[in-house]
């Protein structure tokens, strides 16, 4: 198997308007690598949702995207407040985002469900007061 | 139909048209950005009243053909520049979201 390609991004927790830069960069990189549009769409939407979550809830974090044989792996790590009830957080429509976030069009409670919808595997490791790591896999 | 053909109609005004030959194959209406990312299809015309910069990111990542701003919603210059730089077509119209959808129904 060829060496895996790894992309590493820092997600700025302060700047809401620049949120999405890492996802847009991933989209560009995958396009240059010749991935089909639907795979690119799935990876970049899942990653964007994760990025937005890290900005809204965790004050930023890091994203690592690895292109492996047969799949693209996305690992999002933050040191935010953690998720108290993961099952609840996975319900469509459940959100703890503040009103100012909602006025921007986010906080609909669709972020984590979308990440699951667009990926083949998703695992959430979270501890309250410690942080959250989300690992997603998109097969191609 | 192509985005450029839509932009040529009297009910629509081009705000940015960096990718004018893009083909529209469907329509999605929504203002909650995650909802749009979850449901909109690639090559949809996306009708919304949201105008912040995140709309540009969502349009780019969801790969919609264009953003259609209903009810004459305007984009700030900085958002317009970002849309142009990222290759995102944006049109505006005085019509409501429903009005735009009806118009598109007769065109697609």
PDB file of C-alpha atoms in Angstrom:
ATOM      1  CA  UNK A   1       0.000   0.000   0.000  1.00  0.00           C
ATOM      2  CA  UNK A   2       1.242   3.471  -0.856  1.00  0.00           C
ATOM      3  CA  UNK A   3       2.090   5.896   1.934  1.00  0.00           C
ATOM      4  CA  UNK A   4      -1.008   7.634   3.282  1.00  0.00           C
ATOM      5  CA  UNK A   5      -1.435  11.327   2.530  1.00  0.00           C
ATOM      6  CA  UNK A   6      -2.063  13.381   5.648  1.00  0.00           C
ATOM      7  CA  UNK A   7      -3.436  16.903   5.845  1.00  0.00           C
ATOM      8  CA  UNK A   8      -3.381  18.758   9.164  1.00  0.00           C
ATOM      9  CA  UNK A   9      -5.408  21.868   9.957  1.00  0.00           C
ATOM     10  CA  UNK A  10      -5.783  24.133  12.949  1.00  0.00           C
ATOM     11  CA  UNK A  11      -9.376  25.340  13.385  1.00  0.00           C
ATOM     12  CA  UNK A  12      -9.526  28.879  14.774  1.00  0.00           C
ATOM     13  CA  UNK A  13     -12.115  29.041  17.537  1.00  0.00           C
ATOM     14  CA  UNK A  14     -12.357  32.809  17.611  1.00  0.00           C
ATOM     15  CA  UNK A  15     -13.325  33.607  14.086  1.00  0.00           C
ATOM     16  CA  UNK A  16     -16.743  32.425  13.078  1.00  0.00           C
ATOM     17  CA  UNK A  17     -16.662  34.019   9.652  1.00  0.00           C
ATOM     18  CA  UNK A  18     -13.541  32.137   8.607  1.00  0.00           C
ATOM     19  CA  UNK A  19     -14.984  28.797   9.749  1.00  0.00           C
ATOM     20  CA  UNK A  20     -14.914  26.398   6.855  1.00  0.00           C
ATOM     21  CA  UNK A  21     -11.441  27.258   5.620  1.00  0.00           C
ATOM     22  CA  UNK A  22     -10.066  23.839   6.475  1.00  0.00           C
ATOM     23  CA  UNK A  23     -12.994  22.119   4.738  1.00  0.00           C
ATOM     24  CA  UNK A  24     -12.626  24.247   1.630  1.00  0.00           C
ATOM     25  CA  UNK A  25      -8.906  23.392   1.591  1.00  0.00           C
ATOM     26  CA  UNK A  26      -9.689  19.674   1.926  1.00  0.00           C
ATOM     27  CA  UNK A  27     -12.124  19.981  -0.937  1.00  0.00           C
ATOM     28  CA  UNK A  28      -9.415  21.529  -3.107  1.00  0.00           C
ATOM     29  CA  UNK A  29      -6.858  18.905  -2.146  1.00  0.00           C
ATOM     30  CA  UNK A  30      -9.217  16.012  -2.862  1.00  0.00           C
ATOM     31  CA  UNK A  31     -10.180  17.536  -6.191  1.00  0.00           C
ATOM     32  CA  UNK A  32      -6.509  17.785  -7.134  1.00  0.00           C
ATOM     33  CA  UNK A  33      -6.095  14.133  -6.201  1.00  0.00           C
ATOM     34  CA  UNK A  34      -8.858  13.272  -8.666  1.00  0.00           C
ATOM     35  CA  UNK A  35     -11.600  12.084  -6.294  1.00  0.00           C
ATOM     36  CA  UNK A  36     -15.148  11.904  -7.647  1.00  0.00           C
ATOM     37  CA  UNK A  37     -17.430  14.863  -6.807  1.00  0.00           C
ATOM     38  CA  UNK A  38     -19.766  12.882  -4.510  1.00  0.00           C
ATOM     39  CA  UNK A  39     -16.896  11.594  -2.342  1.00  0.00           C
ATOM     40  CA  UNK A  40     -15.510  15.130  -2.125  1.00  0.00           C
ATOM     41  CA  UNK A  41     -18.956  16.447  -1.215  1.00  0.00           C
ATOM     42  CA  UNK A  42     -19.414  13.883   1.548  1.00  0.00           C
ATOM     43  CA  UNK A  43     -15.980  14.450   3.085  1.00  0.00           C
ATOM     44  CA  UNK A  44     -16.126  18.221   2.912  1.00  0.00           C
ATOM     45  CA  UNK A  45     -19.655  18.526   4.342  1.00  0.00           C
ATOM     46  CA  UNK A  46     -18.875  16.135   7.210  1.00  0.00           C
ATOM     47  CA  UNK A  47     -15.710  18.039   7.946  1.00  0.00           C
ATOM     48  CA  UNK A  48     -17.388  21.445   7.724  1.00  0.00           C
ATOM     49  CA  UNK A  49     -20.032  20.401  10.234  1.00  0.00           C
ATOM     50  CA  UNK A  50     -17.276  19.253  12.571  1.00  0.00           C
ATOM     51  CA  UNK A  51     -15.357  22.445  12.062  1.00  0.00           C
ATOM     52  CA  UNK A  52     -18.439  24.551  12.824  1.00  0.00           C
ATOM     53  CA  UNK A  53     -19.068  22.489  15.967  1.00  0.00           C
ATOM     54  CA  UNK A  54     -15.531  23.106  17.164  1.00  0.00           C
ATOM     55  CA  UNK A  55     -15.972  26.850  16.612  1.00  0.00           C
ATOM     56  CA  UNK A  56     -19.419  26.999  18.250  1.00  0.00           C
ATOM     57  CA  UNK A  57     -18.771  24.763  21.219  1.00  0.00           C
ATOM     58  CA  UNK A  58     -15.092  24.134  21.803  1.00  0.00           C
ATOM     59  CA  UNK A  59     -13.071  27.257  21.012  1.00  0.00           C
ATOM     60  CA  UNK A  60     -11.423  25.578  18.032  1.00  0.00           C
ATOM     61  CA  UNK A  61      -9.412  22.416  17.644  1.00  0.00           C
ATOM     62  CA  UNK A  62      -7.442  20.420  15.117  1.00  0.00           C
ATOM     63  CA  UNK A  63      -8.470  18.395  12.090  1.00  0.00           C
ATOM     64  CA  UNK A  64      -6.460  15.621  10.483  1.00  0.00           C
ATOM     65  CA  UNK A  65      -7.503  14.174   7.166  1.00  0.00           C
ATOM     66  CA  UNK A  66      -5.790  11.029   5.948  1.00  0.00           C
ATOM     67  CA  UNK A  67      -6.186   9.587   2.491  1.00  0.00           C
ATOM     68  CA  UNK A  68      -5.801   5.837   2.846  1.00  0.00           C
ATOM     69  CA  UNK A  69      -6.240   2.907   0.515  1.00  0.00           C
ATOM     70  CA  UNK A  70     -10.011   2.734   0.013  1.00  0.00           C
ATOM     71  CA  UNK A  71     -11.050   5.371   2.527  1.00  0.00           C
ATOM     72  CA  UNK A  72     -10.591   8.917   3.719  1.00  0.00           C
ATOM     73  CA  UNK A  73     -10.275   9.281   7.490  1.00  0.00           C
ATOM     74  CA  UNK A  74     -11.133  12.528   9.264  1.00  0.00           C
ATOM     75  CA  UNK A  75     -10.153  13.003  12.908  1.00  0.00           C
ATOM     76  CA  UNK A  76     -11.381  16.112  14.709  1.00  0.00           C
ATOM     77  CA  UNK A  77      -9.980  16.813  18.157  1.00  0.00           C
ATOM     78  CA  UNK A  78     -10.899  19.574  20.572  1.00  0.00           C
ATOM     79  CA  UNK A  79     -10.420  20.413  24.233  1.00  0.00           C
ATOM     80  CA  UNK A  80     -13.869  21.908  24.676  1.00  0.00           C
ATOM     81  CA  UNK A  81     -16.539  21.095  27.268  1.00  0.00           C
ATOM     82  CA  UNK A  82     -17.233  17.574  25.953  1.00  0.00           C
ATOM     83  CA  UNK A  83     -20.625  16.080  25.090  1.00  0.00           C
ATOM     84  CA  UNK A  84     -22.686  15.098  28.128  1.00  0.00           C
ATOM     85  CA  UNK A  85     -25.208  12.879  26.323  1.00  0.00           C
ATOM     86  CA  UNK A  86     -23.994  11.612  22.961  1.00  0.00           C
ATOM     87  CA  UNK A  87     -27.264   9.830  22.090  1.00  0.00           C
ATOM     88  CA  UNK A  88     -29.160  13.055  22.657  1.00  0.00           C
ATOM     89  CA  UNK A  89     -26.610  15.043  20.642  1.00  0.00           C
ATOM     90  CA  UNK A  90     -27.100  12.637  17.728  1.00  0.00           C
ATOM     91  CA  UNK A  91     -30.850  13.362  17.571  1.00  0.00           C
ATOM     92  CA  UNK A  92     -31.851  15.577  14.663  1.00  0.00           C
ATOM     93  CA  UNK A  93     -33.034  18.926  15.997  1.00  0.00           C
ATOM     94  CA  UNK A  94     -31.299  18.756  19.376  1.00  0.00           C
ATOM     95  CA  UNK A  95     -28.906  21.653  19.865  1.00  0.00           C
ATOM     96  CA  UNK A  96     -27.209  23.504  22.708  1.00  0.00           C
ATOM     97  CA  UNK A  97     -26.079  26.381  20.470  1.00  0.00           C
ATOM     98  CA  UNK A  98     -26.849  29.913  21.618  1.00  0.00           C
ATOM     99  CA  UNK A  99     -29.319  32.216  19.888  1.00  0.00           C
ATOM    100  CA  UNK A 100     -26.627  34.334  18.233  1.00  0.00           C
ATOM    101  CA  UNK A 101     -25.388  31.155  16.529  1.00  0.00           C
ATOM    102  CA  UNK A 102     -28.910  30.371  15.343  1.00  0.00           C
ATOM    103  CA  UNK A 103     -29.254  33.807  13.780  1.00  0.00           C
ATOM    104  CA  UNK A 104     -26.293  32.868  11.560  1.00  0.00           C
ATOM    105  CA  UNK A 105     -28.198  29.848  10.297  1.00  0.00           C
ATOM    106  CA  UNK A 106     -26.498  27.243  12.491  1.00  0.00           C
ATOM    107  CA  UNK A 107     -27.661  25.520  15.649  1.00  0.00           C
ATOM    108  CA  UNK A 108     -30.398  23.551  13.893  1.00  0.00           C
ATOM    109  CA  UNK A 109     -29.311  20.365  15.613  1.00  0.00           C
ATOM    110  CA  UNK A 110     -28.238  18.798  12.325  1.00  0.00           C
ATOM    111  CA  UNK A 111     -24.469  18.926  12.602  1.00  0.00           C
ATOM    112  CA  UNK A 112     -23.678  15.532  14.123  1.00  0.00           C
ATOM    113  CA  UNK A 113     -26.546  13.789  12.230  1.00  0.00           C
ATOM    114  CA  UNK A 114     -25.165  15.198   8.971  1.00  0.00           C
ATOM    115  CA  UNK A 115     -21.688  13.956   9.836  1.00  0.00           C
ATOM    116  CA  UNK A 116     -23.130  10.489  10.332  1.00  0.00           C
ATOM    117  CA  UNK A 117     -25.280  10.746   7.213  1.00  0.00           C
ATOM    118  CA  UNK A 118     -22.356  11.561   4.953  1.00  0.00           C
ATOM    119  CA  UNK A 119     -19.798   9.124   6.325  1.00  0.00           C
ATOM    120  CA  UNK A 120     -19.548   5.328   6.370  1.00  0.00           C
ATOM    121  CA  UNK A 121     -18.264   5.162   9.928  1.00  0.00           C
ATOM    122  CA  UNK A 122     -18.311   7.646  12.760  1.00  0.00           C
ATOM    123  CA  UNK A 123     -17.094   7.341  16.314  1.00  0.00           C
ATOM    124  CA  UNK A 124     -17.411   9.940  19.061  1.00  0.00           C
ATOM    125  CA  UNK A 125     -15.091   9.830  22.073  1.00  0.00           C
ATOM    126  CA  UNK A 126     -15.973  12.532  24.524  1.00  0.00           C
ATOM    127  CA  UNK A 127     -15.430  13.309  28.194  1.00  0.00           C
ATOM    128  CA  UNK A 128     -17.115  16.202  29.942  1.00  0.00           C
ATOM    129  CA  UNK A 129     -14.556  18.848  30.892  1.00  0.00           C
ATOM    130  CA  UNK A 130     -11.841  17.176  28.823  1.00  0.00           C
ATOM    131  CA  UNK A 131     -12.831  17.362  25.169  1.00  0.00           C
ATOM    132  CA  UNK A 132     -14.098  15.478  22.173  1.00  0.00           C
ATOM    133  CA  UNK A 133     -12.516  13.429  19.417  1.00  0.00           C
ATOM    134  CA  UNK A 134     -14.607  12.476  16.416  1.00  0.00           C
ATOM    135  CA  UNK A 135     -13.302   9.952  13.919  1.00  0.00           C
ATOM    136  CA  UNK A 136     -15.073   9.572  10.580  1.00  0.00           C
ATOM    137  CA  UNK A 137     -14.396   7.356   7.588  1.00  0.00           C
ATOM    138  CA  UNK A 138     -15.623   7.834   4.049  1.00  0.00           C
ATOM    139  CA  UNK A 139     -15.038   4.850   1.795  1.00  0.00           C
ATOM    140  CA  UNK A 140     -14.260   5.351  -1.875  1.00  0.00           C
TER     141      UNK A 140
ATOM    142  CA  UNK B   1     -30.886  25.253 -17.652  1.00  0.00           C
ATOM    143  CA  UNK B   2     -27.673  27.208 -17.176  1.00  0.00           C
ATOM    144  CA  UNK B   3     -27.238  29.751 -14.398  1.00  0.00           C
ATOM    145  CA  UNK B   4     -26.463  32.374 -17.049  1.00  0.00           C
ATOM    146  CA  UNK B   5     -29.879  31.790 -18.668  1.00  0.00           C
ATOM    147  CA  UNK B   6     -31.572  32.345 -15.313  1.00  0.00           C
ATOM    148  CA  UNK B   7     -29.533  35.507 -14.734  1.00  0.00           C
ATOM    149  CA  UNK B   8     -30.751  36.858 -18.079  1.00  0.00           C
ATOM    150  CA  UNK B   9     -34.403  36.783 -16.969  1.00  0.00           C
ATOM    151  CA  UNK B  10     -35.940  40.084 -15.801  1.00  0.00           C
ATOM    152  CA  UNK B  11     -36.835  38.686 -12.334  1.00  0.00           C
ATOM    153  CA  UNK B  12     -33.196  37.926 -11.526  1.00  0.00           C
ATOM    154  CA  UNK B  13     -30.081  40.032 -11.052  1.00  0.00           C
ATOM    155  CA  UNK B  14     -26.590  38.589 -11.107  1.00  0.00           C
ATOM    156  CA  UNK B  15     -24.652  39.371  -7.942  1.00  0.00           C
ATOM    157  CA  UNK B  16     -21.657  37.158  -8.801  1.00  0.00           C
ATOM    158  CA  UNK B  17     -21.390  34.854 -11.805  1.00  0.00           C
ATOM    159  CA  UNK B  18     -17.938  33.269 -11.722  1.00  0.00           C
ATOM    160  CA  UNK B  19     -19.264  29.931 -12.994  1.00  0.00           C
ATOM    161  CA  UNK B  20     -22.088  31.058 -15.309  1.00  0.00           C
ATOM    162  CA  UNK B  21     -22.184  27.892 -17.435  1.00  0.00           C
ATOM    163  CA  UNK B  22     -23.113  25.752 -14.431  1.00  0.00           C
ATOM    164  CA  UNK B  23     -26.200  23.624 -15.113  1.00  0.00           C
ATOM    165  CA  UNK B  24     -29.159  23.730 -12.689  1.00  0.00           C
ATOM    166  CA  UNK B  25     -30.860  20.369 -12.264  1.00  0.00           C
ATOM    167  CA  UNK B  26     -32.990  20.889  -9.149  1.00  0.00           C
ATOM    168  CA  UNK B  27     -34.112  23.317  -6.473  1.00  0.00           C
ATOM    169  CA  UNK B  28     -33.726  23.466  -2.701  1.00  0.00           C
ATOM    170  CA  UNK B  29     -35.181  26.072  -0.335  1.00  0.00           C
ATOM    171  CA  UNK B  30     -33.829  26.596   3.181  1.00  0.00           C
ATOM    172  CA  UNK B  31     -32.185  28.980   5.617  1.00  0.00           C
ATOM    173  CA  UNK B  32     -30.822  26.621   8.263  1.00  0.00           C
ATOM    174  CA  UNK B  33     -27.379  25.922   6.890  1.00  0.00           C
ATOM    175  CA  UNK B  34     -26.893  22.430   8.284  1.00  0.00           C
ATOM    176  CA  UNK B  35     -30.317  21.482   7.048  1.00  0.00           C
ATOM    177  CA  UNK B  36     -29.328  22.677   3.591  1.00  0.00           C
ATOM    178  CA  UNK B  37     -26.093  20.702   3.733  1.00  0.00           C
ATOM    179  CA  UNK B  38     -27.999  17.620   4.767  1.00  0.00           C
ATOM    180  CA  UNK B  39     -30.690  17.812   2.112  1.00  0.00           C
ATOM    181  CA  UNK B  40     -29.663  19.908  -0.881  1.00  0.00           C
ATOM    182  CA  UNK B  41     -28.352  17.986  -3.864  1.00  0.00           C
ATOM    183  CA  UNK B  42     -25.338  18.891  -5.962  1.00  0.00           C
ATOM    184  CA  UNK B  43     -26.359  21.163  -8.873  1.00  0.00           C
ATOM    185  CA  UNK B  44     -29.471  22.449  -7.097  1.00  0.00           C
ATOM    186  CA  UNK B  45     -30.393  26.115  -7.235  1.00  0.00           C
ATOM    187  CA  UNK B  46     -30.494  27.033  -3.537  1.00  0.00           C
ATOM    188  CA  UNK B  47     -33.105  29.612  -2.558  1.00  0.00           C
ATOM    189  CA  UNK B  48     -32.468  31.399   0.751  1.00  0.00           C
ATOM    190  CA  UNK B  49     -32.791  34.651   2.643  1.00  0.00           C
ATOM    191  CA  UNK B  50     -29.533  34.112   4.545  1.00  0.00           C
ATOM    192  CA  UNK B  51     -26.717  36.368   3.421  1.00  0.00           C
ATOM    193  CA  UNK B  52     -23.763  35.872   5.787  1.00  0.00           C
ATOM    194  CA  UNK B  53     -20.418  34.560   4.615  1.00  0.00           C
ATOM    195  CA  UNK B  54     -21.188  31.016   5.775  1.00  0.00           C
ATOM    196  CA  UNK B  55     -23.705  30.801   2.916  1.00  0.00           C
ATOM    197  CA  UNK B  56     -20.736  30.891   0.544  1.00  0.00           C
ATOM    198  CA  UNK B  57     -19.027  28.023   2.353  1.00  0.00           C
ATOM    199  CA  UNK B  58     -22.219  25.940   2.386  1.00  0.00           C
ATOM    200  CA  UNK B  59     -22.869  26.558  -1.317  1.00  0.00           C
ATOM    201  CA  UNK B  60     -19.297  25.550  -2.068  1.00  0.00           C
ATOM    202  CA  UNK B  61     -19.252  22.410   0.064  1.00  0.00           C
ATOM    203  CA  UNK B  62     -22.755  21.246  -0.877  1.00  0.00           C
ATOM    204  CA  UNK B  63     -21.796  21.943  -4.486  1.00  0.00           C
ATOM    205  CA  UNK B  64     -25.010  23.782  -5.405  1.00  0.00           C
ATOM    206  CA  UNK B  65     -25.238  25.374  -8.859  1.00  0.00           C
ATOM    207  CA  UNK B  66     -26.114  28.816  -7.508  1.00  0.00           C
ATOM    208  CA  UNK B  67     -27.490  30.723  -4.533  1.00  0.00           C
ATOM    209  CA  UNK B  68     -30.755  32.567  -5.197  1.00  0.00           C
ATOM    210  CA  UNK B  69     -31.363  35.368  -2.697  1.00  0.00           C
ATOM    211  CA  UNK B  70     -35.097  35.918  -2.280  1.00  0.00           C
ATOM    212  CA  UNK B  71     -36.907  39.170  -1.444  1.00  0.00           C
ATOM    213  CA  UNK B  72     -34.027  41.349  -2.647  1.00  0.00           C
ATOM    214  CA  UNK B  73     -31.738  40.267   0.176  1.00  0.00           C
ATOM    215  CA  UNK B  74     -28.365  41.910  -0.429  1.00  0.00           C
ATOM    216  CA  UNK B  75     -24.834  40.619   0.158  1.00  0.00           C
ATOM    217  CA  UNK B  76     -22.224  42.718   1.906  1.00  0.00           C
ATOM    218  CA  UNK B  77     -19.277  43.575  -0.344  1.00  0.00           C
ATOM    219  CA  UNK B  78     -16.911  41.306   1.599  1.00  0.00           C
ATOM    220  CA  UNK B  79     -19.289  38.345   1.171  1.00  0.00           C
ATOM    221  CA  UNK B  80     -19.676  39.143  -2.509  1.00  0.00           C
ATOM    222  CA  UNK B  81     -15.897  39.111  -2.936  1.00  0.00           C
ATOM    223  CA  UNK B  82     -15.621  35.774  -1.135  1.00  0.00           C
ATOM    224  CA  UNK B  83     -18.332  34.284  -3.348  1.00  0.00           C
ATOM    225  CA  UNK B  84     -16.609  35.491  -6.499  1.00  0.00           C
ATOM    226  CA  UNK B  85     -13.245  34.202  -5.299  1.00  0.00           C
ATOM    227  CA  UNK B  86     -14.646  30.770  -4.443  1.00  0.00           C
ATOM    228  CA  UNK B  87     -16.496  30.405  -7.744  1.00  0.00           C
ATOM    229  CA  UNK B  88     -19.983  30.675  -6.233  1.00  0.00           C
ATOM    230  CA  UNK B  89     -22.793  32.017  -8.434  1.00  0.00           C
ATOM    231  CA  UNK B  90     -25.191  34.319  -6.580  1.00  0.00           C
ATOM    232  CA  UNK B  91     -28.353  35.845  -8.021  1.00  0.00           C
ATOM    233  CA  UNK B  92     -30.938  37.983  -6.306  1.00  0.00           C
ATOM    234  CA  UNK B  93     -34.624  38.504  -6.984  1.00  0.00           C
ATOM    235  CA  UNK B  94     -37.447  40.614  -5.573  1.00  0.00           C
ATOM    236  CA  UNK B  95     -39.626  37.489  -5.608  1.00  0.00           C
ATOM    237  CA  UNK B  96     -40.303  35.498  -2.435  1.00  0.00           C
ATOM    238  CA  UNK B  97     -38.797  32.024  -2.031  1.00  0.00           C
ATOM    239  CA  UNK B  98     -42.151  30.629  -3.149  1.00  0.00           C
ATOM    240  CA  UNK B  99     -42.266  32.979  -6.123  1.00  0.00           C
ATOM    241  CA  UNK B 100     -38.774  31.943  -7.224  1.00  0.00           C
ATOM    242  CA  UNK B 101     -39.634  28.266  -6.803  1.00  0.00           C
ATOM    243  CA  UNK B 102     -42.752  28.659  -8.966  1.00  0.00           C
ATOM    244  CA  UNK B 103     -40.719  30.449 -11.614  1.00  0.00           C
ATOM    245  CA  UNK B 104     -38.095  27.681 -11.590  1.00  0.00           C
ATOM    246  CA  UNK B 105     -40.785  25.029 -11.769  1.00  0.00           C
ATOM    247  CA  UNK B 106     -41.874  26.444 -15.114  1.00  0.00           C
ATOM    248  CA  UNK B 107     -38.285  26.662 -16.366  1.00  0.00           C
ATOM    249  CA  UNK B 108     -36.654  23.387 -15.361  1.00  0.00           C
TER     250      UNK B 108
END
